[in-house]
PDB file of C-alpha atoms and ligand atoms in Angstrom:
ATOM      1  CA  MET G1402      59.709 112.278  71.082  1.00  0.00           C
ATOM      2  CA  ASP G1403      58.041 110.030  73.249  1.00  0.00           C
ATOM      3  CA  TYR G1404      60.155 108.470  76.385  1.00  0.00           C
ATOM      4  CA  ILE G1405      60.161 107.140  79.473  1.00  0.00           C
ATOM      5  CA  LYS G1406      62.830 107.795  82.326  1.00  0.00           C
ATOM      6  CA  PHE G1407      63.547 106.035  85.050  1.00  0.00           C
ATOM      7  CA  LEU G1408      64.515 108.503  87.918  1.00  0.00           C
ATOM      8  CA  GLY G1409      64.335 105.473  90.287  1.00  0.00           C
ATOM      9  CA  THR G1410      64.741 101.602  90.284  1.00  0.00           C
ATOM     10  CA  ALA G1411      64.663 100.643  93.878  1.00  0.00           C
ATOM     11  CA  GLY G1412      61.986  98.134  95.009  1.00  0.00           C
ATOM     12  CA  ALA G1413      62.237  96.685  98.526  1.00  0.00           C
ATOM     13  CA  ARG G1414      62.800  98.437 102.022  1.00  0.00           C
ATOM     14  CA  MET G1415      66.260  98.156 102.603  1.00  0.00           C
ATOM     15  CA  VAL G1416      67.178  99.270  98.924  1.00  0.00           C
ATOM     16  CA  VAL G1417      65.165 102.170  99.465  1.00  0.00           C
ATOM     17  CA  ALA G1418      66.635 102.891 103.120  1.00  0.00           C
ATOM     18  CA  LYS G1419      70.158 102.535 102.001  1.00  0.00           C
ATOM     19  CA  GLN G1420      69.613 104.226  98.509  1.00  0.00           C
ATOM     20  CA  LEU G1421      71.259 101.309  96.898  1.00  0.00           C
ATOM     21  CA  ARG G1422      69.396 102.040  93.807  1.00  0.00           C
ATOM     22  CA  SER G1423      67.192 105.733  93.390  1.00  0.00           C
ATOM     23  CA  SER G1424      63.542 105.676  94.456  1.00  0.00           C
ATOM     24  CA  GLY G1425      62.395 108.310  92.121  1.00  0.00           C
ATOM     25  CA  GLY G1426      59.823 106.455  90.017  1.00  0.00           C
ATOM     26  CA  VAL G1427      59.168 107.177  86.327  1.00  0.00           C
ATOM     27  CA  TRP G1428      59.061 110.350  84.219  1.00  0.00           C
ATOM     28  CA  LEU G1429      56.933 109.816  81.312  1.00  0.00           C
ATOM     29  CA  SER G1430      56.715 112.237  78.288  1.00  0.00           C
ATOM     30  CA  PHE G1431      54.035 111.307  75.474  1.00  0.00           C
ATOM     31  CA  GLY G1432      53.314 113.735  72.589  1.00  0.00           C
ATOM     32  CA  GLY G1433      54.855 116.706  74.910  1.00  0.00           C
ATOM     33  CA  THR G1434      52.765 116.023  78.013  1.00  0.00           C
ATOM     34  CA  ASN G1435      54.595 115.103  81.088  1.00  0.00           C
ATOM     35  CA  ILE G1436      53.542 112.746  83.620  1.00  0.00           C
ATOM     36  CA  TYR G1437      55.529 111.880  86.810  1.00  0.00           C
ATOM     37  CA  LEU G1438      54.527 107.734  88.163  1.00  0.00           C
ATOM     38  CA  ASP G1439      55.170 107.201  91.751  1.00  0.00           C
ATOM     39  CA  PRO G1440      57.521 109.947  92.917  1.00  0.00           C
ATOM     40  CA  GLY G1441      59.109 107.979  96.018  1.00  0.00           C
ATOM     41  CA  PRO G1442      61.724 109.370  98.106  1.00  0.00           C
ATOM     42  CA  GLY G1443      64.199 111.562  96.131  1.00  0.00           C
ATOM     43  CA  ALA G1444      62.148 112.063  93.054  1.00  0.00           C
ATOM     44  CA  LEU G1445      62.324 115.919  93.190  1.00  0.00           C
ATOM     45  CA  VAL G1446      66.243 115.772  93.693  1.00  0.00           C
ATOM     46  CA  LYS G1447      66.386 113.035  90.863  1.00  0.00           C
ATOM     47  CA  CYS G1448      64.560 115.658  88.613  1.00  0.00           C
ATOM     48  CA  TRP G1449      67.180 118.372  88.946  1.00  0.00           C
ATOM     49  CA  SER G1450      70.196 115.870  88.938  1.00  0.00           C
ATOM     50  CA  SER G1451      68.872 114.319  86.105  1.00  0.00           C
ATOM     51  CA  LYS G1452      71.022 114.603  82.694  1.00  0.00           C
ATOM     52  CA  PRO G1453      69.338 116.451  80.925  1.00  0.00           C
ATOM     53  CA  LYS G1454      67.510 118.120  83.868  1.00  0.00           C
ATOM     54  CA  LEU G1455      63.712 117.367  84.115  1.00  0.00           C
ATOM     55  CA  ASP G1456      61.995 120.731  85.223  1.00  0.00           C
ATOM     56  CA  PRO G1457      58.948 119.711  87.106  1.00  0.00           C
ATOM     57  CA  GLY G1458      57.548 122.820  86.477  1.00  0.00           C
ATOM     58  CA  LYS G1459      56.729 121.411  83.048  1.00  0.00           C
ATOM     59  CA  LEU G1460      54.631 118.470  84.331  1.00  0.00           C
ATOM     60  CA  ASP G1461      51.085 117.944  83.159  1.00  0.00           C
ATOM     61  CA  GLY G1462      49.826 115.088  85.852  1.00  0.00           C
ATOM     62  CA  VAL G1463      51.019 113.300  88.712  1.00  0.00           C
ATOM     63  CA  ILE G1464      49.810 109.326  89.201  1.00  0.00           C
ATOM     64  CA  LEU G1465      50.363 107.117  92.338  1.00  0.00           C
ATOM     65  CA  SER G1466      49.823 103.340  91.433  1.00  0.00           C
ATOM     66  CA  HIS G1467      49.590 103.117  95.302  1.00  0.00           C
ATOM     67  CA  LYS G1468      50.439 104.821  98.479  1.00  0.00           C
ATOM     68  CA  HIS G1469      53.239 102.935 100.014  1.00  0.00           C
ATOM     69  CA  LEU G1470      56.238 105.344 100.664  1.00  0.00           C
ATOM     70  CA  ASP G1471      58.646 104.074  98.022  1.00  0.00           C
ATOM     71  CA  HIS G1472      55.935 105.149  95.537  1.00  0.00           C
ATOM     72  CA  SER G1473      54.721 108.484  96.855  1.00  0.00           C
ATOM     73  CA  GLY G1474      57.333 109.803  99.398  1.00  0.00           C
ATOM     74  CA  ASP G1475      57.847 112.998  97.421  1.00  0.00           C
ATOM     75  CA  VAL G1476      54.457 113.164  95.680  1.00  0.00           C
ATOM     76  CA  ASN G1477      53.988 116.528  97.863  1.00  0.00           C
ATOM     77  CA  ALA G1478      57.150 117.931  96.653  1.00  0.00           C
ATOM     78  CA  ILE G1479      56.419 117.215  92.958  1.00  0.00           C
ATOM     79  CA  ILE G1480      52.963 118.664  93.236  1.00  0.00           C
ATOM     80  CA  GLU G1481      54.487 122.200  94.816  1.00  0.00           C
ATOM     81  CA  ALA G1482      57.162 122.120  92.283  1.00  0.00           C
ATOM     82  CA  MET G1483      54.252 121.427  89.323  1.00  0.00           C
ATOM     83  CA  THR G1484      52.441 124.435  90.367  1.00  0.00           C
ATOM     84  CA  GLU G1485      55.266 126.624  91.370  1.00  0.00           C
ATOM     85  CA  GLY G1486      54.521 126.637  95.071  1.00  0.00           C
ATOM     86  CA  GLY G1487      50.744 127.076  94.055  1.00  0.00           C
ATOM     87  CA  PHE G1488      51.317 130.353  92.253  1.00  0.00           C
ATOM     88  CA  LYS G1489      50.506 128.587  89.110  1.00  0.00           C
ATOM     89  CA  LYS G1490      47.396 126.420  89.272  1.00  0.00           C
ATOM     90  CA  LYS G1491      47.952 123.577  86.671  1.00  0.00           C
ATOM     91  CA  GLY G1492      47.856 119.868  86.587  1.00  0.00           C
ATOM     92  CA  ILE G1493      45.957 116.737  87.634  1.00  0.00           C
ATOM     93  CA  VAL G1494      46.762 114.205  90.300  1.00  0.00           C
ATOM     94  CA  LEU G1495      45.479 110.853  89.891  1.00  0.00           C
ATOM     95  CA  ALA G1496      45.703 108.119  92.985  1.00  0.00           C
ATOM     96  CA  PRO G1497      43.777 105.282  94.749  1.00  0.00           C
ATOM     97  CA  ASP G1498      40.933 106.643  96.823  1.00  0.00           C
ATOM     98  CA  ASP G1499      42.976 105.467  99.941  1.00  0.00           C
ATOM     99  CA  ALA G1500      45.857 107.658  99.257  1.00  0.00           C
ATOM    100  CA  ILE G1501      43.567 110.932  98.960  1.00  0.00           C
ATOM    101  CA  ASN G1502      40.870 110.216 101.703  1.00  0.00           C
ATOM    102  CA  SER G1503      41.896 107.483 104.123  1.00  0.00           C
ATOM    103  CA  ASP G1504      45.318 108.123 106.078  1.00  0.00           C
ATOM    104  CA  PRO G1505      45.985 110.326 103.179  1.00  0.00           C
ATOM    105  CA  VAL G1506      49.471 110.800 101.528  1.00  0.00           C
ATOM    106  CA  ILE G1507      48.806 113.831  99.780  1.00  0.00           C
ATOM    107  CA  PHE G1508      48.399 117.021 101.805  1.00  0.00           C
ATOM    108  CA  LYS G1509      44.922 118.541 101.502  1.00  0.00           C
ATOM    109  CA  TYR G1510      46.091 121.905 101.209  1.00  0.00           C
ATOM    110  CA  LEU G1511      47.461 121.016  97.784  1.00  0.00           C
ATOM    111  CA  LYS G1512      43.925 120.561  96.421  1.00  0.00           C
ATOM    112  CA  ASP G1513      43.656 124.090  95.497  1.00  0.00           C
ATOM    113  CA  TYR G1514      46.975 124.012  93.876  1.00  0.00           C
ATOM    114  CA  VAL G1515      45.991 121.556  91.281  1.00  0.00           C
ATOM    115  CA  ASN G1516      43.110 121.389  88.632  1.00  0.00           C
ATOM    116  CA  LYS G1517      41.915 118.424  89.872  1.00  0.00           C
ATOM    117  CA  ILE G1518      42.711 115.507  92.355  1.00  0.00           C
ATOM    118  CA  GLU G1519      40.789 112.261  91.272  1.00  0.00           C
ATOM    119  CA  ALA G1520      40.495 109.034  92.814  1.00  0.00           C
ATOM    120  CA  LEU G1521      41.487 105.908  90.428  1.00  0.00           C
ATOM    121  CA  LYS G1522      39.156 103.114  90.453  1.00  0.00           C
ATOM    122  CA  GLU G1523      39.484  99.475  88.719  1.00  0.00           C
ATOM    123  CA  GLU G1524      39.176  99.053  85.124  1.00  0.00           C
ATOM    124  CA  GLN G1525      37.976 102.818  84.180  1.00  0.00           C
ATOM    125  CA  SER G1526      39.973 105.251  81.690  1.00  0.00           C
ATOM    126  CA  TYR G1527      41.357 108.525  82.634  1.00  0.00           C
ATOM    127  CA  SER G1528      43.142 111.437  80.656  1.00  0.00           C
ATOM    128  CA  VAL G1529      45.823 113.563  81.410  1.00  0.00           C
ATOM    129  CA  ASN G1530      46.179 116.390  79.083  1.00  0.00           C
ATOM    130  CA  GLY G1531      44.677 114.026  76.125  1.00  0.00           C
ATOM    131  CA  VAL G1532      46.842 111.238  77.277  1.00  0.00           C
ATOM    132  CA  SER G1533      44.429 108.470  77.941  1.00  0.00           C
ATOM    133  CA  PHE G1534      45.277 105.357  79.957  1.00  0.00           C
ATOM    134  CA  SER G1535      43.256 102.664  81.865  1.00  0.00           C
ATOM    135  CA  THR G1536      43.398 101.108  85.147  1.00  0.00           C
ATOM    136  CA  SER G1537      43.861  97.328  86.003  1.00  0.00           C
ATOM    137  CA  LYS G1538      41.657  95.687  88.134  1.00  0.00           C
ATOM    138  CA  ARG G1539      42.755  95.860  91.606  1.00  0.00           C
ATOM    139  CA  HIS G1540      46.166  94.141  92.496  1.00  0.00           C
ATOM    140  CA  VAL G1541      46.914  91.964  95.280  1.00  0.00           C
ATOM    141  CA  HIS G1542      48.796  94.359  97.729  1.00  0.00           C
ATOM    142  CA  PRO G1543      48.367  95.512 101.406  1.00  0.00           C
ATOM    143  CA  VAL G1544      46.794  98.768  99.903  1.00  0.00           C
ATOM    144  CA  GLU G1545      44.504  99.873  96.938  1.00  0.00           C
ATOM    145  CA  THR G1546      47.094  99.487  94.108  1.00  0.00           C
ATOM    146  CA  TYR G1547      46.413  99.416  90.486  1.00  0.00           C
ATOM    147  CA  GLY G1548      48.424  99.254  87.222  1.00  0.00           C
ATOM    148  CA  LEU G1549      48.066 101.263  84.528  1.00  0.00           C
ATOM    149  CA  THR G1550      47.972 100.926  80.587  1.00  0.00           C
ATOM    150  CA  PHE G1551      48.590 103.812  78.545  1.00  0.00           C
ATOM    151  CA  HIS G1552      46.802 103.711  75.185  1.00  0.00           C
ATOM    152  CA  LEU G1553      49.249 105.894  72.617  1.00  0.00           C
ATOM    153  CA  PRO G1554      48.954 106.413  69.031  1.00  0.00           C
ATOM    154  CA  LYS G1555      51.534 103.947  68.226  1.00  0.00           C
ATOM    155  CA  GLY G1556      50.980 101.357  70.669  1.00  0.00           C
ATOM    156  CA  LYS G1557      50.068 100.170  74.272  1.00  0.00           C
ATOM    157  CA  LEU G1558      52.437 100.772  77.146  1.00  0.00           C
ATOM    158  CA  SER G1559      51.726  98.754  80.713  1.00  0.00           C
ATOM    159  CA  PHE G1560      53.122  99.274  83.863  1.00  0.00           C
ATOM    160  CA  ILE G1561      52.300  95.906  86.102  1.00  0.00           C
ATOM    161  CA  THR G1562      53.052  97.719  89.676  1.00  0.00           C
ATOM    162  CA  ASP G1563      53.126  96.184  92.857  1.00  0.00           C
ATOM    163  CA  THR G1564      51.398  92.904  93.375  1.00  0.00           C
ATOM    164  CA  LYS G1565      51.519  89.494  93.993  1.00  0.00           C
ATOM    165  CA  TYR G1566      50.819  87.023  91.332  1.00  0.00           C
ATOM    166  CA  PHE G1567      47.356  86.350  90.369  1.00  0.00           C
ATOM    167  CA  PRO G1568      46.274  84.719  86.708  1.00  0.00           C
ATOM    168  CA  ASP G1569      44.088  87.679  85.599  1.00  0.00           C
ATOM    169  CA  LEU G1570      47.398  89.696  85.343  1.00  0.00           C
ATOM    170  CA  SER G1571      48.323  87.791  82.036  1.00  0.00           C
ATOM    171  CA  THR G1572      44.683  88.846  80.415  1.00  0.00           C
ATOM    172  CA  MET G1573      44.919  92.572  81.781  1.00  0.00           C
ATOM    173  CA  TYR G1574      48.010  93.590  80.257  1.00  0.00           C
ATOM    174  CA  LYS G1575      47.993  92.907  76.469  1.00  0.00           C
ATOM    175  CA  SER G1576      50.507  95.674  75.581  1.00  0.00           C
ATOM    176  CA  ASP G1577      53.363  96.242  73.007  1.00  0.00           C
ATOM    177  CA  ILE G1578      55.505  97.457  75.801  1.00  0.00           C
ATOM    178  CA  ILE G1579      55.447  96.021  79.502  1.00  0.00           C
ATOM    179  CA  VAL G1580      57.260  97.708  82.450  1.00  0.00           C
ATOM    180  CA  ILE G1581      57.128  95.007  85.558  1.00  0.00           C
ATOM    181  CA  ASN G1582      57.559  95.898  89.243  1.00  0.00           C
ATOM    182  CA  THR G1583      59.905  92.701  90.086  1.00  0.00           C
ATOM    183  CA  VAL G1584      60.897  92.658  93.381  1.00  0.00           C
ATOM    184  CA  LEU G1585      61.958  89.155  94.363  1.00  0.00           C
ATOM    185  CA  LEU G1586      64.758  87.177  92.842  1.00  0.00           C
ATOM    186  CA  LYS G1587      62.696  84.101  94.275  1.00  0.00           C
ATOM    187  CA  PRO G1588      59.435  83.662  95.344  1.00  0.00           C
ATOM    188  CA  ARG G1589      59.348  83.951  99.154  1.00  0.00           C
ATOM    189  CA  ASN G1590      56.404  81.579 101.239  1.00  0.00           C
ATOM    190  CA  ASP G1591      58.158  82.147 104.722  1.00  0.00           C
ATOM    191  CA  ILE G1592      56.897  85.926 104.924  1.00  0.00           C
ATOM    192  CA  LYS G1593      53.737  87.455 103.303  1.00  0.00           C
ATOM    193  CA  ILE G1594      55.283  89.548 100.640  1.00  0.00           C
ATOM    194  CA  ASP G1595      52.772  90.770  97.793  1.00  0.00           C
ATOM    195  CA  HIS G1596      55.180  91.211  95.395  1.00  0.00           C
ATOM    196  CA  LEU G1597      56.289  89.236  91.825  1.00  0.00           C
ATOM    197  CA  SER G1598      59.683  87.481  91.581  1.00  0.00           C
ATOM    198  CA  ILE G1599      61.384  86.740  88.484  1.00  0.00           C
ATOM    199  CA  ASN G1600      59.423  83.235  87.877  1.00  0.00           C
ATOM    200  CA  ASP G1601      56.249  85.296  87.892  1.00  0.00           C
ATOM    201  CA  SER G1602      57.755  87.757  85.416  1.00  0.00           C
ATOM    202  CA  LYS G1603      58.790  84.956  83.234  1.00  0.00           C
ATOM    203  CA  ILE G1604      55.378  83.457  83.360  1.00  0.00           C
ATOM    204  CA  LEU G1605      54.042  86.661  82.317  1.00  0.00           C
ATOM    205  CA  ILE G1606      56.174  87.545  79.829  1.00  0.00           C
ATOM    206  CA  ASN G1607      55.590  84.127  77.976  1.00  0.00           C
ATOM    207  CA  GLU G1608      51.813  84.770  78.407  1.00  0.00           C
ATOM    208  CA  LEU G1609      51.582  88.208  77.118  1.00  0.00           C
ATOM    209  CA  ARG G1610      54.290  87.966  74.618  1.00  0.00           C
ATOM    210  CA  PRO G1611      55.065  91.944  74.183  1.00  0.00           C
ATOM    211  CA  LYS G1612      57.950  93.459  71.740  1.00  0.00           C
ATOM    212  CA  ALA G1613      59.513  94.523  74.912  1.00  0.00           C
ATOM    213  CA  VAL G1614      59.884  94.401  79.045  1.00  0.00           C
ATOM    214  CA  VAL G1615      61.458  96.466  81.186  1.00  0.00           C
ATOM    215  CA  LEU G1616      62.167  94.812  84.798  1.00  0.00           C
ATOM    216  CA  THR G1617      62.344  97.579  87.559  1.00  0.00           C
ATOM    217  CA  HIS G1618      61.942  97.905  91.359  1.00  0.00           C
ATOM    218  CA  PHE G1619      64.567  95.595  92.380  1.00  0.00           C
ATOM    219  CA  GLY G1620      64.844  94.075  95.949  1.00  0.00           C
ATOM    220  CA  MET G1621      67.929  93.570  97.672  1.00  0.00           C
ATOM    221  CA  SER G1622      68.361  89.735  96.604  1.00  0.00           C
ATOM    222  CA  LEU G1623      67.570  90.466  92.690  1.00  0.00           C
ATOM    223  CA  LEU G1624      70.012  93.447  92.820  1.00  0.00           C
ATOM    224  CA  LYS G1625      72.693  91.201  94.278  1.00  0.00           C
ATOM    225  CA  ALA G1626      72.031  88.830  91.587  1.00  0.00           C
ATOM    226  CA  LYS G1627      72.908  91.362  88.665  1.00  0.00           C
ATOM    227  CA  PRO G1628      69.299  92.202  87.283  1.00  0.00           C
ATOM    228  CA  TRP G1629      71.152  92.898  83.636  1.00  0.00           C
ATOM    229  CA  GLU G1630      72.432  89.251  83.428  1.00  0.00           C
ATOM    230  CA  ILE G1631      69.204  87.857  84.438  1.00  0.00           C
ATOM    231  CA  ALA G1632      67.160  90.451  81.971  1.00  0.00           C
ATOM    232  CA  GLU G1633      69.383  88.826  79.092  1.00  0.00           C
ATOM    233  CA  ARG G1634      68.661  85.411  80.339  1.00  0.00           C
ATOM    234  CA  LEU G1635      65.267  85.801  80.247  1.00  0.00           C
ATOM    235  CA  SER G1636      65.427  87.415  76.577  1.00  0.00           C
ATOM    236  CA  GLN G1637      66.999  84.087  75.503  1.00  0.00           C
ATOM    237  CA  GLU G1638      64.724  81.963  77.351  1.00  0.00           C
ATOM    238  CA  THR G1639      61.372  83.563  76.311  1.00  0.00           C
ATOM    239  CA  GLY G1640      62.559  85.024  72.977  1.00  0.00           C
ATOM    240  CA  VAL G1641      60.910  88.348  74.180  1.00  0.00           C
ATOM    241  CA  GLU G1642      63.411  91.272  74.357  1.00  0.00           C
ATOM    242  CA  VAL G1643      63.920  91.988  78.272  1.00  0.00           C
ATOM    243  CA  ILE G1644      65.597  95.225  79.620  1.00  0.00           C
ATOM    244  CA  ALA G1645      66.967  95.844  83.432  1.00  0.00           C
ATOM    245  CA  ALA G1646      66.162  99.063  84.289  1.00  0.00           C
ATOM    246  CA  ARG G1647      69.047 101.555  85.481  1.00  0.00           C
ATOM    247  CA  ASP G1648      68.868 104.672  87.390  1.00  0.00           C
ATOM    248  CA  GLY G1649      68.683 107.502  84.727  1.00  0.00           C
ATOM    249  CA  MET G1650      67.604 105.228  81.921  1.00  0.00           C
ATOM    250  CA  GLN G1651      65.678 106.779  79.169  1.00  0.00           C
ATOM    251  CA  LEU G1652      63.956 104.379  76.696  1.00  0.00           C
ATOM    252  CA  ASN G1653      62.760 106.039  73.544  1.00  0.00           C
ATOM    253  CA  LEU G1654      59.228 104.647  72.843  1.00  0.00           C
ATOM    254  CA  GLU G1655      58.805 105.127  69.067  1.00  0.00           C
ATOM    255  CA  GLU G1656      61.959 103.209  68.327  1.00  0.00           C
ATOM    256  CA  LEU G1657      60.902 100.553  71.048  1.00  0.00           C
ATOM    257  CA  LEU G1658      57.610 100.092  69.449  1.00  0.00           C
ATOM    258  CA  SER G1659      58.382 100.243  65.589  1.00  0.00           C
ATOM    259  CA  SER G1660      61.264  98.016  65.657  1.00  0.00           C
ATOM    260  CA  GLU G1661      61.601  94.105  66.662  1.00  0.00           C
ATOM    261  CA  ASN G1662      64.770  93.270  68.640  1.00  0.00           C
ATOM    262  CA  THR G1663      66.942  95.953  67.767  1.00  0.00           C
ATOM    263  CA  PHE G1664      66.741  97.643  71.281  1.00  0.00           C
ATOM    264  CA  CYS G1665      69.807  95.780  72.786  1.00  0.00           C
ATOM    265  CA  TYR G1666      72.206  97.411  70.179  1.00  0.00           C
ATOM    266  CA  ARG G1667      70.915 100.841  70.557  1.00  0.00           C
ATOM    267  CA  GLU G1668      70.899 100.660  74.495  1.00  0.00           C
ATOM    268  CA  HIS G1669      74.588  99.535  74.252  1.00  0.00           C
ATOM    269  CA  ASN G1670      75.472 101.720  71.578  1.00  0.00           C
ATOM    270  CA  VAL G1671      76.813  98.886  69.886  1.00  0.00           C
ATOM    271  CA  ALA G1672      76.474  98.771  65.841  1.00  0.00           C
ATOM    272  CA  LYS G1673      74.026  95.866  65.048  1.00  0.00           C
ATOM    273  CA  PRO G1674      75.736  92.895  63.009  1.00  0.00           C
ATOM    274  CA  GLN G1675      74.914  92.808  59.442  1.00  0.00           C
ATOM    275  CA  PRO G1676      73.828  89.903  58.084  1.00  0.00           C
ATOM    276  CA  LYS G1677      76.380  88.181  55.806  1.00  0.00           C
ATOM    277  CA  LYS G1678      76.046  88.364  51.873  1.00  0.00           C
TER     278      LYS G1678
HETATM  279 ZN1   ZN N 209      53.907  98.594  97.420  1.00  0.00          ZN
END
């Protein structure tokens, strides 16, 4: 079964610092290949406290979209766990060059624990154990940041990671399912924050028209405004299924890709209403 599991949905400094939502990133499992995307603070603990438990020793790769702490805080712990403390050399680590080489967040000694550490560049293709993905153009964010699109046998799955809105986003992410890091409830011009707001995400949903969208990476104001209610409103306004991620939420990709608008019934365990005869 192909799935994505959210081990954290926290987005902004205070939500991470107070752990109002977890900051463990996302576990991806495609055709038996396991990949950890953005293991933030607490990722290792979340693996083992997850139900069912996720064993980082079964990982084939670790990807960082960028080196900010909420995306990389546990990257070294996860690499150690993936390789059983270096006793079992395996796996690949992919991250932007500035996360590996300038003020690195990945310890140098771990280089010998894995098969390869590779620097991500914009608009390139990569593979983790046969699972292929491509990077976007560089995002507008204070450190080198890329979004990702996985090219899976049944469809495309994209992660629009941290970025300020820019028009190219709506041409780079033509996918079936899109996960959008939506930190802000409203755009903020008072301070420089290079993040997407609900308004930006709505523009992207309308322009990209995927089968389903998952919002995650919530900041404080958005969290207070109940992301699940906002997601429902966006679904109604756009006609696209919009889901607000929760800590521990697992999405079955095959079901999501193969059906139209049936997700909400599965997710909430509610029987889908039958058409009247
Ligand atoms: Zn960031």
